[in-house]
CSV table of C-alpha atoms in Angstrom, one decimal:
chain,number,residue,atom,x,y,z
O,1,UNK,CA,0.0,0.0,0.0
O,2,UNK,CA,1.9,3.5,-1.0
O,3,UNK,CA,1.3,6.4,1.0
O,4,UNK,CA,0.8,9.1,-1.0
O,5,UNK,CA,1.9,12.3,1.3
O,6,UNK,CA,4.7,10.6,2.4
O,7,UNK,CA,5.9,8.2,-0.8
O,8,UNK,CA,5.9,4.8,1.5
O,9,UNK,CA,5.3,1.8,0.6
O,10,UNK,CA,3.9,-0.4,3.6
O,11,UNK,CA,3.9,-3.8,4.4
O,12,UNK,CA,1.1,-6.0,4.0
O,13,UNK,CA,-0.5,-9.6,3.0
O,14,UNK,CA,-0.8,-10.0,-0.6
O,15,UNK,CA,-3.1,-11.7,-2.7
O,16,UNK,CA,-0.9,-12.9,-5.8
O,17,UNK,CA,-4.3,-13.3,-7.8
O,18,UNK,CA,-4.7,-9.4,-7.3
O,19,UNK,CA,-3.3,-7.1,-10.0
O,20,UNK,CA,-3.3,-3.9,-7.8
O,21,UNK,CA,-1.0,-6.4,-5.2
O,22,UNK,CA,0.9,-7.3,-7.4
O,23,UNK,CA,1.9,-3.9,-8.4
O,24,UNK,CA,2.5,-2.9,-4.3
O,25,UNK,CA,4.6,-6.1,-4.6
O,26,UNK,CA,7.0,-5.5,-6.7
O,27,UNK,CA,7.2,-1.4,-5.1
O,28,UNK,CA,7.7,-3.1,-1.8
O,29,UNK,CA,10.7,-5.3,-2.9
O,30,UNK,CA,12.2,-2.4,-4.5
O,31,UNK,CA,11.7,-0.4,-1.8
O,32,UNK,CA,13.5,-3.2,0.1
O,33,UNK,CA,16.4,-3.2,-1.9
O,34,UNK,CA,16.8,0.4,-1.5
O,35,UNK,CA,16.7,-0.3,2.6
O,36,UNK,CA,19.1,-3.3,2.3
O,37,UNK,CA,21.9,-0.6,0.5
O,38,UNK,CA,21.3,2.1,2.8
O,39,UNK,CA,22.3,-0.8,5.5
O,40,UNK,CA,25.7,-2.0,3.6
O,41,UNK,CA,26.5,2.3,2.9
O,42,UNK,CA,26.6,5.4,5.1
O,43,UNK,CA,27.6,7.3,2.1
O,44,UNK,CA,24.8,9.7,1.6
O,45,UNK,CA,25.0,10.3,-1.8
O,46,UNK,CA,25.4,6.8,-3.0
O,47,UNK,CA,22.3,5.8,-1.3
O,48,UNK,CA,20.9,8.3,-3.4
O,49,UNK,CA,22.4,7.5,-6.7
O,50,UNK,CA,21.4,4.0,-5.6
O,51,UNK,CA,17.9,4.8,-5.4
O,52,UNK,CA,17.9,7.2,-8.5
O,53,UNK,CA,19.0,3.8,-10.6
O,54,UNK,CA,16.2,1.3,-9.4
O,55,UNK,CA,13.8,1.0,-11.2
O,56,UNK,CA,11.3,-1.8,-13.6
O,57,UNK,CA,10.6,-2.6,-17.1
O,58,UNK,CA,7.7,-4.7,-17.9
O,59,UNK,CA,7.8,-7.4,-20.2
O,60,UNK,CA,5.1,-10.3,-21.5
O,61,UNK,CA,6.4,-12.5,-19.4
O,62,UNK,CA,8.7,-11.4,-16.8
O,63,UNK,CA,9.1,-7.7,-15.1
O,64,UNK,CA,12.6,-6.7,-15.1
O,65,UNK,CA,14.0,-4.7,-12.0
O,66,UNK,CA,17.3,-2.7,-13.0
O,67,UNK,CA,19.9,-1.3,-11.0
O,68,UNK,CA,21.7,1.3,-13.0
O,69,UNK,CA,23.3,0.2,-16.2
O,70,UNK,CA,22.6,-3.5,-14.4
O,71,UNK,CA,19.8,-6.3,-14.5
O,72,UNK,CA,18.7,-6.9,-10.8
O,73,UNK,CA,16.8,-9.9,-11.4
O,74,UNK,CA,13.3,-10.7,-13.1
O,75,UNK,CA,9.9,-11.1,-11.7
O,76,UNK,CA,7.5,-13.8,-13.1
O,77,UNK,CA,4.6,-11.6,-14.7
O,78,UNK,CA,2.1,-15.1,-14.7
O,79,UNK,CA,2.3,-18.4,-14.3
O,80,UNK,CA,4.9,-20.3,-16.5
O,81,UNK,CA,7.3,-22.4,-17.2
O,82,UNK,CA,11.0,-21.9,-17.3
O,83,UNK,CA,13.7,-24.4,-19.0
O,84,UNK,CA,11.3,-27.4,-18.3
O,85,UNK,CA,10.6,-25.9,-14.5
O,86,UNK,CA,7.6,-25.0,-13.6
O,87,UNK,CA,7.1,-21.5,-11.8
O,88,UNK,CA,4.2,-19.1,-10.2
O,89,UNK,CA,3.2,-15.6,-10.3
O,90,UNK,CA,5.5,-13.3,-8.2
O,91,UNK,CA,8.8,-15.7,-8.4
O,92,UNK,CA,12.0,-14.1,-8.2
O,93,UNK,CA,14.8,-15.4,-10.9
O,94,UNK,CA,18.5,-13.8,-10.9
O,95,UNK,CA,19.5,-12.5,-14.3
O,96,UNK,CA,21.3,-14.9,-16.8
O,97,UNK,CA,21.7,-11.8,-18.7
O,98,UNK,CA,20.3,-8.9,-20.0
O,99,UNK,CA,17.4,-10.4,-21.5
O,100,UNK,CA,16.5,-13.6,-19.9
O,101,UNK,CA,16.4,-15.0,-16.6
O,102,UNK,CA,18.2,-17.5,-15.0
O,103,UNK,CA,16.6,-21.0,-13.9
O,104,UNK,CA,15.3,-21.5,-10.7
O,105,UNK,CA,13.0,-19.1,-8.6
O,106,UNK,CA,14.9,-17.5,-5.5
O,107,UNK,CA,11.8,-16.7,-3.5
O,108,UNK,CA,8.3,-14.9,-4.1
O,109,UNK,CA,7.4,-11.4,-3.9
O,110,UNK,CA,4.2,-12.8,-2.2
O,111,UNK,CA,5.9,-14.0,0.6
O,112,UNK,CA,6.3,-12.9,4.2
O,113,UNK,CA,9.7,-14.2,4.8
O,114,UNK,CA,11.7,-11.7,2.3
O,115,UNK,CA,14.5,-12.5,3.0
O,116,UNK,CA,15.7,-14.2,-0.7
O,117,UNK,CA,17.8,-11.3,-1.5
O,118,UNK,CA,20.3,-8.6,-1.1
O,119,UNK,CA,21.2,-5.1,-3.0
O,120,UNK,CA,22.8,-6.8,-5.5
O,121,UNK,CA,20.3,-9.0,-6.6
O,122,UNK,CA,18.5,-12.4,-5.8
O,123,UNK,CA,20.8,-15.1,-3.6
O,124,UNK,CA,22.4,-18.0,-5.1
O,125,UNK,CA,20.7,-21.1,-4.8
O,126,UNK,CA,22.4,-23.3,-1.7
């Protein structure tokens, strides 16, 4: 949920069959990533640059999140399937490059436990 006077984006339950949550999703992981560099820098105007250079472009199948010149990760738009595996609204791939991502979903922007990434991008699979 964004708060308009302020520019927040709050925490809440989402519905991954809602649209309008999965839009709030996707604002509240980016506004995560933005709180996970502002803990790894006290450089003020990094953070700010850092913040300045996040941002989404949305695709058919998957959103993409960038960071700068720099592919974040991808966001499953739908339900799918991905090199034979099969995947759900809201999953989080890393990037295997510019254009595609790469197998396996880290987590889901859906769920409560968020804690599938860092600044630089999804977490490797352990």
């Amino acid at each position: 949920m964004r708060d308009k006077k302020q520019g927040v984006v709050m925490s809440k339950n989402f519905d991954k069959d809602s649209s309008i949550d999965f839009w709030n999703a996707i604002s509240e992981l980016m506004s995560n990533i933005k709180k996970d560099y502002a803990k790894w820098s006290t450089w003020e105007e990094g953070i700010e640059r850092f913040n300045a250079g996040v941002d989404m472009k949305i695709g058919k199948k998957y959103t993409k999140i960038i960071q700068g010149g720099s592919v974040w990760g991808f966001i499953a738009n739908g339900d799918g399937v991905l090199k034979g595996i099969p995947y759900k609204k809201g999953d989080v791939f890393k990037a295997a490059g510019w254009a595609a991502p790469a197998k396996w979903a880290r987590g889901n922007i859906f769920d409560s436990n968020q804690n599938y990434f860092r600044w630089t991008g999804p977490d490797y699979l352990i």
